[in-house]
Short mmCIF file of C-alpha atoms and ligand atoms in Angstrom, two decimals:
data_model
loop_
_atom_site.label_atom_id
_atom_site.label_comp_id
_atom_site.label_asym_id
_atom_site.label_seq_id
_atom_site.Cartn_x
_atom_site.Cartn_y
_atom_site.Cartn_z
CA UNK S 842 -52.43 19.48 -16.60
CA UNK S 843 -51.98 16.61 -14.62
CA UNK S 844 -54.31 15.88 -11.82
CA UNK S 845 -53.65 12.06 -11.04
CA UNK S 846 -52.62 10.60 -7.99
CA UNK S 847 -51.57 7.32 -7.22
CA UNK S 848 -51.94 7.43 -2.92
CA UNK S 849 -50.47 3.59 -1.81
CA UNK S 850 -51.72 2.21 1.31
CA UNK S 851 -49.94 0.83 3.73
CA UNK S 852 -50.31 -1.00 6.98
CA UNK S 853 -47.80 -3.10 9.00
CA UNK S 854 -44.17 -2.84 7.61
CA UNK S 855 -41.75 -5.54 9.04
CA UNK S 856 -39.54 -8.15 8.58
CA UNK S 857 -41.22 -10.89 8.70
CA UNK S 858 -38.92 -13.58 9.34
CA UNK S 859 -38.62 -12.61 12.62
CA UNK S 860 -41.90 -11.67 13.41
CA UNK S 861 -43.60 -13.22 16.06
CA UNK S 862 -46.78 -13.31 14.82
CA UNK S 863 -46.22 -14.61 11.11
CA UNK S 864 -49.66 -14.56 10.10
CA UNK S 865 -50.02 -11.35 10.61
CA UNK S 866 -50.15 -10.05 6.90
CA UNK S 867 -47.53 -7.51 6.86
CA UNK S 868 -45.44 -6.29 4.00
CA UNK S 869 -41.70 -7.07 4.15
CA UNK S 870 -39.46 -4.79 5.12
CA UNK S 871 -36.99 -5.74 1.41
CA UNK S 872 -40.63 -5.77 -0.63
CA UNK S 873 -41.21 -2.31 0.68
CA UNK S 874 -37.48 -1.36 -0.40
CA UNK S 875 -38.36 -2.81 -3.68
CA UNK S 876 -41.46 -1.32 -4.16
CA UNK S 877 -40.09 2.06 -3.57
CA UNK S 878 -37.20 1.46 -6.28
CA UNK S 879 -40.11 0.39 -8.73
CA UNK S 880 -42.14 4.05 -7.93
CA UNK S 881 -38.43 5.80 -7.72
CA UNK S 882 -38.36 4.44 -11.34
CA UNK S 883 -41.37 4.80 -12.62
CA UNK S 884 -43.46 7.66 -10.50
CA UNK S 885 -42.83 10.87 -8.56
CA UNK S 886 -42.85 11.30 -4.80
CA UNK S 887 -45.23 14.19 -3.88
CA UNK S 888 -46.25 15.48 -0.54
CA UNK S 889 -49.18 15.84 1.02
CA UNK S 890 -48.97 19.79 1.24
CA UNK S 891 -48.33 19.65 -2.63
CA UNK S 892 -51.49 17.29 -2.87
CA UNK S 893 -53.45 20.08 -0.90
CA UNK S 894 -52.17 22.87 -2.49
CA UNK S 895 -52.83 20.86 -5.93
CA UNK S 896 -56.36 21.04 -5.21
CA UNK S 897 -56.48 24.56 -3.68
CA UNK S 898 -54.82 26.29 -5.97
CA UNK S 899 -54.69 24.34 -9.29
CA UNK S 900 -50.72 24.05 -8.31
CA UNK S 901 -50.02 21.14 -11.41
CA UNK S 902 -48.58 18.11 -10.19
CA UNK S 903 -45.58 15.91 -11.32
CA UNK S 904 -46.30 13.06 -13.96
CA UNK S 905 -47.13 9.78 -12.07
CA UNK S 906 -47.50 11.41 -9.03
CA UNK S 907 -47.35 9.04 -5.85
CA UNK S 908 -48.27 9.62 -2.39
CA UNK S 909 -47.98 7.41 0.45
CA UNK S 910 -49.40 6.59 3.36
CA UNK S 911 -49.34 4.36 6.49
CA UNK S 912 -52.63 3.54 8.60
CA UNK S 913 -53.13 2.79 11.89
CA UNK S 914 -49.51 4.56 13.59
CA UNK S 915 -47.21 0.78 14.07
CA UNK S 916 -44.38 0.81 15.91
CA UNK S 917 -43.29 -0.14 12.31
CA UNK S 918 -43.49 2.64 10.53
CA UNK S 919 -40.49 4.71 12.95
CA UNK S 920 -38.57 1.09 12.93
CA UNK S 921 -38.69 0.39 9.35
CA UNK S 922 -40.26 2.76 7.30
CA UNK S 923 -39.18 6.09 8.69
CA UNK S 924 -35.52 5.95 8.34
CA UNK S 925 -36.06 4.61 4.60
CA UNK S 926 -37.94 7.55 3.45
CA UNK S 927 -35.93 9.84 5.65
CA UNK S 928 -32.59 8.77 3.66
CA UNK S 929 -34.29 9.15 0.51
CA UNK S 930 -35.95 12.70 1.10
CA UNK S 931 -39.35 11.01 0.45
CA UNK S 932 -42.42 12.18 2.29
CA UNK S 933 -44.62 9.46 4.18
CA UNK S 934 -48.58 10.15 5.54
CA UNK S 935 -48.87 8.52 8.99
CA UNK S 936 -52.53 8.38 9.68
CA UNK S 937 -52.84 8.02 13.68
CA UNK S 938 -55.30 6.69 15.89
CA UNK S 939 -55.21 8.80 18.83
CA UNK S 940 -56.14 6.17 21.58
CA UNK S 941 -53.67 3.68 20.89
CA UNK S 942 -51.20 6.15 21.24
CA UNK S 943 -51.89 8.06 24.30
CA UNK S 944 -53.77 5.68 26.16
CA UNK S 945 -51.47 2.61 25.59
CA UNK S 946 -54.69 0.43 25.34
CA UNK S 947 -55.25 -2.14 22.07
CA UNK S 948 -57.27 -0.93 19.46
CA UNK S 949 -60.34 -3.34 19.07
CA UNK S 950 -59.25 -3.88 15.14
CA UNK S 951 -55.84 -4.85 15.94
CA UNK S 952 -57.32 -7.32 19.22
CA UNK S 953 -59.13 -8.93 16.35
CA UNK S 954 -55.84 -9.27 14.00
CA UNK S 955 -53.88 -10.88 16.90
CA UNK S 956 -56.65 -13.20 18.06
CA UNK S 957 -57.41 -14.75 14.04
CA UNK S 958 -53.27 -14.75 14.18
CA UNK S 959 -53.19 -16.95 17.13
CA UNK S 960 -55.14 -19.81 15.49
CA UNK S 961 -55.85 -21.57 12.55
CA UNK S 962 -58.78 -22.99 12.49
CA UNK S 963 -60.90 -19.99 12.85
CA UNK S 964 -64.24 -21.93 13.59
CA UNK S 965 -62.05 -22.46 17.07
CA UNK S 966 -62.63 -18.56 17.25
CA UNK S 967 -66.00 -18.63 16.61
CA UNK S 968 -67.25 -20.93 18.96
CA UNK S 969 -65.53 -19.42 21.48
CA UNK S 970 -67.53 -15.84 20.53
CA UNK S 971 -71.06 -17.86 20.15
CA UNK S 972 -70.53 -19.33 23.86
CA UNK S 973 -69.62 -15.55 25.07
CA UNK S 974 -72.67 -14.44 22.59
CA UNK S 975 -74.64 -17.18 24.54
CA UNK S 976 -73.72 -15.84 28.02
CA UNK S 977 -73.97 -12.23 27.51
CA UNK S 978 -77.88 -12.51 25.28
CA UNK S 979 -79.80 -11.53 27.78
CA UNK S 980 -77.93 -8.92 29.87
CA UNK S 981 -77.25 -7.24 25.98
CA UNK S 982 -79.93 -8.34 24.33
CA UNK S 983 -78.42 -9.65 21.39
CA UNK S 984 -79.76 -11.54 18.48
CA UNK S 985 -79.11 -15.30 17.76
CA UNK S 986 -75.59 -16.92 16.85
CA UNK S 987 -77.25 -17.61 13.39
CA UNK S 988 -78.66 -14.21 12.44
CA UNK S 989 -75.29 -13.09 12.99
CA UNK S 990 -73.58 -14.90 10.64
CA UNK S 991 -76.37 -15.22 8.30
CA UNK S 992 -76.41 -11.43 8.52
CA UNK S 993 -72.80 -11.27 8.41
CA UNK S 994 -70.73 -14.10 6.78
CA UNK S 995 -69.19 -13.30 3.07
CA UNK S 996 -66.31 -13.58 1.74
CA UNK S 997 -64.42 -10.30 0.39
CA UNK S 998 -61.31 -10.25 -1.70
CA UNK S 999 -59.17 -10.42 0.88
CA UNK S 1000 -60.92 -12.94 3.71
CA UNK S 1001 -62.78 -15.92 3.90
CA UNK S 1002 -66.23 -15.60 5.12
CA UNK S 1003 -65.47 -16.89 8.44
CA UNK S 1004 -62.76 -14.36 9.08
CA UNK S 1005 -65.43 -12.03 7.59
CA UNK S 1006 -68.18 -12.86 10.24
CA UNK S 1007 -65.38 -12.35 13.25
CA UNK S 1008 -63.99 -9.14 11.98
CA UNK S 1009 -67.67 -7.57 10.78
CA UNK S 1010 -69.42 -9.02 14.38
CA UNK S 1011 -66.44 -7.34 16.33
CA UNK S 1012 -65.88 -4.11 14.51
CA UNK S 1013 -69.56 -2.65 13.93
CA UNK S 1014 -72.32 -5.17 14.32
CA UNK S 1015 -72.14 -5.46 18.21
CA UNK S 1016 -72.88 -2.12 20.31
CA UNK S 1017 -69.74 -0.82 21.43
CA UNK S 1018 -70.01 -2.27 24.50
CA UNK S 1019 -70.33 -5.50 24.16
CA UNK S 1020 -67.88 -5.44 21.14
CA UNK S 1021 -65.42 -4.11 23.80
CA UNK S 1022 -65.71 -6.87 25.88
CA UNK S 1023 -66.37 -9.43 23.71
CA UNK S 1024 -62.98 -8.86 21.84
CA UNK S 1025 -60.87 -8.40 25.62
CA UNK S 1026 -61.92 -11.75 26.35
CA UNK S 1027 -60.83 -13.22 23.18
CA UNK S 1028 -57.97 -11.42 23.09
CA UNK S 1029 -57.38 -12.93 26.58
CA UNK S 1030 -58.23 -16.31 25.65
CA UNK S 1031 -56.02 -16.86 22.59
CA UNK S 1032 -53.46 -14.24 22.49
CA UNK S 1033 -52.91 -14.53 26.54
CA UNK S 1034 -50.56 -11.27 26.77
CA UNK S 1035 -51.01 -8.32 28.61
CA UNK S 1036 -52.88 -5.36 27.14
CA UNK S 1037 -50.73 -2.81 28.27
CA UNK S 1038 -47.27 -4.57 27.35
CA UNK S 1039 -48.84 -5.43 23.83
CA UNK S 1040 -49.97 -1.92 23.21
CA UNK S 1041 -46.40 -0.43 23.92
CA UNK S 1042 -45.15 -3.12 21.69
CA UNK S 1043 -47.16 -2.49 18.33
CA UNK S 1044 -47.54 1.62 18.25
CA UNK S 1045 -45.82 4.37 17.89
CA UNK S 1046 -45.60 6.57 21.16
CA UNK S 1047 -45.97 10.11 21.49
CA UNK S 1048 -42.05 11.02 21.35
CA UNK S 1049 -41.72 9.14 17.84
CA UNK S 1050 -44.65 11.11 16.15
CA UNK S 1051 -43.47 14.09 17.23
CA UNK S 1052 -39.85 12.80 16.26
CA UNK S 1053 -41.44 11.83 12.48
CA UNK S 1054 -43.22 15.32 12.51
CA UNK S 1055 -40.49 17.28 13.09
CA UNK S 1056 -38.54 15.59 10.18
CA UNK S 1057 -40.68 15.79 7.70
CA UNK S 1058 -43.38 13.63 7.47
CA UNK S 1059 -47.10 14.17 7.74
CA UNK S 1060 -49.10 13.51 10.82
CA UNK S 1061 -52.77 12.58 9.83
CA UNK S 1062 -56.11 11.92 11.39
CA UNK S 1063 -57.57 8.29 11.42
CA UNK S 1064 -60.09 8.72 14.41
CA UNK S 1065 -60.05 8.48 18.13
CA UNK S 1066 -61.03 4.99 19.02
CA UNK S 1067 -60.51 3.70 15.25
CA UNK S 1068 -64.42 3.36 14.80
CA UNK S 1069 -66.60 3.21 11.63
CA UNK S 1070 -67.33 6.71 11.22
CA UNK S 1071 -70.45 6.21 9.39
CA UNK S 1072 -71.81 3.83 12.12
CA UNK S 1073 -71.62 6.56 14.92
CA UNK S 1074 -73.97 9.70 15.95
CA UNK S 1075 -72.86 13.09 14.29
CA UNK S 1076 -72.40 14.04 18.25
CA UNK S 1077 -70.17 11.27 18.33
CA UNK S 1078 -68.55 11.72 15.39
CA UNK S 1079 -67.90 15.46 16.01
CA UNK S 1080 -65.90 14.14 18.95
CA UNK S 1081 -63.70 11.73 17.36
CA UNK S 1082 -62.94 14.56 14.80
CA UNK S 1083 -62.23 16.72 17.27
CA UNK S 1084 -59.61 14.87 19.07
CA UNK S 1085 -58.11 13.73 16.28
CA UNK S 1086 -57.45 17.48 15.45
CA UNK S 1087 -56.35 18.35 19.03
CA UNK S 1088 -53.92 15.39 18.57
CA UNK S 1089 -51.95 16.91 15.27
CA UNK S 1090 -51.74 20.39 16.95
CA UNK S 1091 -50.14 18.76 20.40
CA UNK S 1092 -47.72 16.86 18.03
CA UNK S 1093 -46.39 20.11 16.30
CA UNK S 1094 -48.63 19.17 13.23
CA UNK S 1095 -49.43 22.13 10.77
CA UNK S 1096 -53.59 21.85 10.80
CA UNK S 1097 -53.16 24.21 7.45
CA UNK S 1098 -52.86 21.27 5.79
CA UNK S 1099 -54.91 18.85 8.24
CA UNK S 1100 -55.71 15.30 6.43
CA UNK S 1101 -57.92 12.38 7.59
CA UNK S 1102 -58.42 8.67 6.90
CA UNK S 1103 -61.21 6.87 7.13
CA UNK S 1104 -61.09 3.74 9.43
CA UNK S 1105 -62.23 0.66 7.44
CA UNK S 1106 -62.73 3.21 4.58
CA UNK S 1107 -66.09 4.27 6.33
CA UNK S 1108 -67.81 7.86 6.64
CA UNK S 1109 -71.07 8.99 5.67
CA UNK S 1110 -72.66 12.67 5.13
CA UNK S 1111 -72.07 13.52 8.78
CA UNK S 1112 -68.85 12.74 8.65
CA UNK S 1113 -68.28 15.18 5.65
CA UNK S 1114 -70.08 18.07 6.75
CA UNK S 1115 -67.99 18.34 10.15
CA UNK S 1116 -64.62 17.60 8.52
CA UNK S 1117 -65.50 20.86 6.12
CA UNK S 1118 -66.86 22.52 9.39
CA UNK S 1119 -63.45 21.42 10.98
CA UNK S 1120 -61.39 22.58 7.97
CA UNK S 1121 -59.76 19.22 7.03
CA UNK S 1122 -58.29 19.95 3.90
CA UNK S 1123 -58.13 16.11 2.06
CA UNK S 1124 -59.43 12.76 3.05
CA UNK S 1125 -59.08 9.25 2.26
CA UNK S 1126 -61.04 6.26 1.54
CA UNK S 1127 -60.08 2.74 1.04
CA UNK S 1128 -62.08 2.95 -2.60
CA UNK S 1129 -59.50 1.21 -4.95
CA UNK S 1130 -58.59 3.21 -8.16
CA UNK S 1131 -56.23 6.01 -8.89
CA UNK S 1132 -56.89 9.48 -7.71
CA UNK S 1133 -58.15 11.85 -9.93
CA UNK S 1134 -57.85 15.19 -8.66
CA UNK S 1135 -60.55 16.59 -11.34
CA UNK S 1136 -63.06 14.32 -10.61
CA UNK S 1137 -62.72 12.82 -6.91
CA UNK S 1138 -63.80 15.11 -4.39
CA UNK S 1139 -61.15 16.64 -1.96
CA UNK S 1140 -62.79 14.67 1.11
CA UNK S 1141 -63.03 11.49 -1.02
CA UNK S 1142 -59.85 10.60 -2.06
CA UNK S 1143 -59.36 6.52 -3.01
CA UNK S 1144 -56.32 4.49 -2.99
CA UNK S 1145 -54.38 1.55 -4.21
CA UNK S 1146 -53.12 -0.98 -1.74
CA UNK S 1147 -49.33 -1.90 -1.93
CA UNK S 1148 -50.72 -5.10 -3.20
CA UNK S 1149 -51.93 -3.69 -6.27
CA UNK S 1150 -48.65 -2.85 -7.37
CA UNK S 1151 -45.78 -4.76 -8.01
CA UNK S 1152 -42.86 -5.14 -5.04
CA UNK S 1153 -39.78 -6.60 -5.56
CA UNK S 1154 -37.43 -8.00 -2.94
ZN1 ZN W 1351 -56.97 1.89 10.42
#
């Protein structure tokens, strides 16, 4: 009985030759094409519901099975993704932030993406943050420039250990308010576009969602605000769950079969206890290996990124 999943992850989808923002590390719109004729060839589409139903009532899946799914809700994913998998009857997971989408405001994690974008010498960046760091100490009460990136600064597979220090200092380290502004005046000082405008420009909007629901695809959780789970209260946390739920049922989402996944990967025991309070059914983590439906748990589901496998133009 097979119980393997291979779930791809996904981000920004777009052609990049015309993108405006070329650093932005995006997949290619003929890579993804590609990539989806390699896992027509070698794997089966399932859908979420069958992944669900897989694990709550032994349902076997195909051979190879392959899920995918898209984080973050780009503007991408109705432009170029959407009418790909709609043609070829193939299920996509759309994993939403809810305040990007109803608010029209820019998610801190995707301020921080368009400000290391705009330059390329990223110590430029990070004097810029130790001279706001410098002005806001006091009023905050915030460390020295040095513990921070003492505290903070290694490299990962993917970035440097600058790029490391900005995104880790911006995303979590900081209190949330400070973060908040800290990353608006960046994003003011390099990017120099308005918030609003921007916003529009990079997500989906309601209409699309509910457009994507209706035809097929599955609407998931990925937070309110897009923080690390694991980083906030369980009161908080609650709340973030909560409206992510409230945001699938307003979209015409079936909550049988409601899904979540984690920003930045991140959750800790709180966060698992209210998702089974809150009847989410799966959830997934950026954890890099194959699903195994007989040994992961339900709420801990890992993925492979659409690096990890090959893509053909
Ligand atoms: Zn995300």
């Amino acid at each position: 009985m097979n119980q393997e999943v291979t779930v791809v992850m996904y981000h920004y989808v777009r052609d990049l030759k015309y993108s405006r923002y070329p650093e932005i590390k995006g997949l290619d719109v003929d890579l993804f094409k590609g990539q989806l004729e390699f896992l027509a060839k070698h794997y089966n589409f399932i859908t979420m519901e069958q992944m669900v139903d897989a694990i709550e009532k032994q349902i076997t899946l195909p051979k190879n099975a392959v899920l995918l799914t898209f984080d973050d809700a780009y503007i991408d994913h109705f432009n170029a993704v959407f009418p790909i998998l709609y043609n070829k009857g193939i299920q996509g997971s759309f994993f939403t932030p809810v305040r990007a989408v109803t608010e029209h405001v820019m998610l801190d994690v995707n301020k921080i993406h368009f400000i290391l974008a705009s330059q390329n010498d990223k110590s430029k960046i990070i004097t810029r943050i130790y001279q706001l760091l410098d002005q806001y100490r006091k009023e905050y009460t915030l460390e020295s420039n040095r513990y921070y990136y003492d505290k903070l600064a290694t490299s990962t597979r993917f970035d440097t250990e600058e790029v490391v220090f900005i995104k880790r200092l911006l995303q979590v380290e900081l209190q949330e308010d400070i973060r908040n502004l800290i990353c608006s005046e960046l994003f003011k000082y390099f990017v120099q576009f308005d918030e609003t405008v921007f916003s529009r420009e990079l997500y989906l909007n309601i209409d699309q969602i509910k457009c994507m629901c209706k035809n097929g695809m599955h609407i998931g959780a990925h937070g309110f605000d897009h923080y690390w789970l694991g980083s906030l209260s369980r009161d908080k946390q609650e709340i973030e769950i909560d409206k992510s739920l409230n945001f699938i049922k307003s979209i015409g989402g079936d909550i049988k079969y409601a899904s979540i996944c984690y920003p930045y990967g991140n959750y800790n025991q709180d966060t698992l206890e209210l998702l089974e309070k809150y009847n989410f059914k799966i959830g997934f983590t950026t954890k890099v290996e194959v699903a195994d439906l007989s040994k992961h748990r339900p709420l801990e589901i890992p993925r492979l990124d659409t690096n990890d496998l090959p893509k053909y133009a």
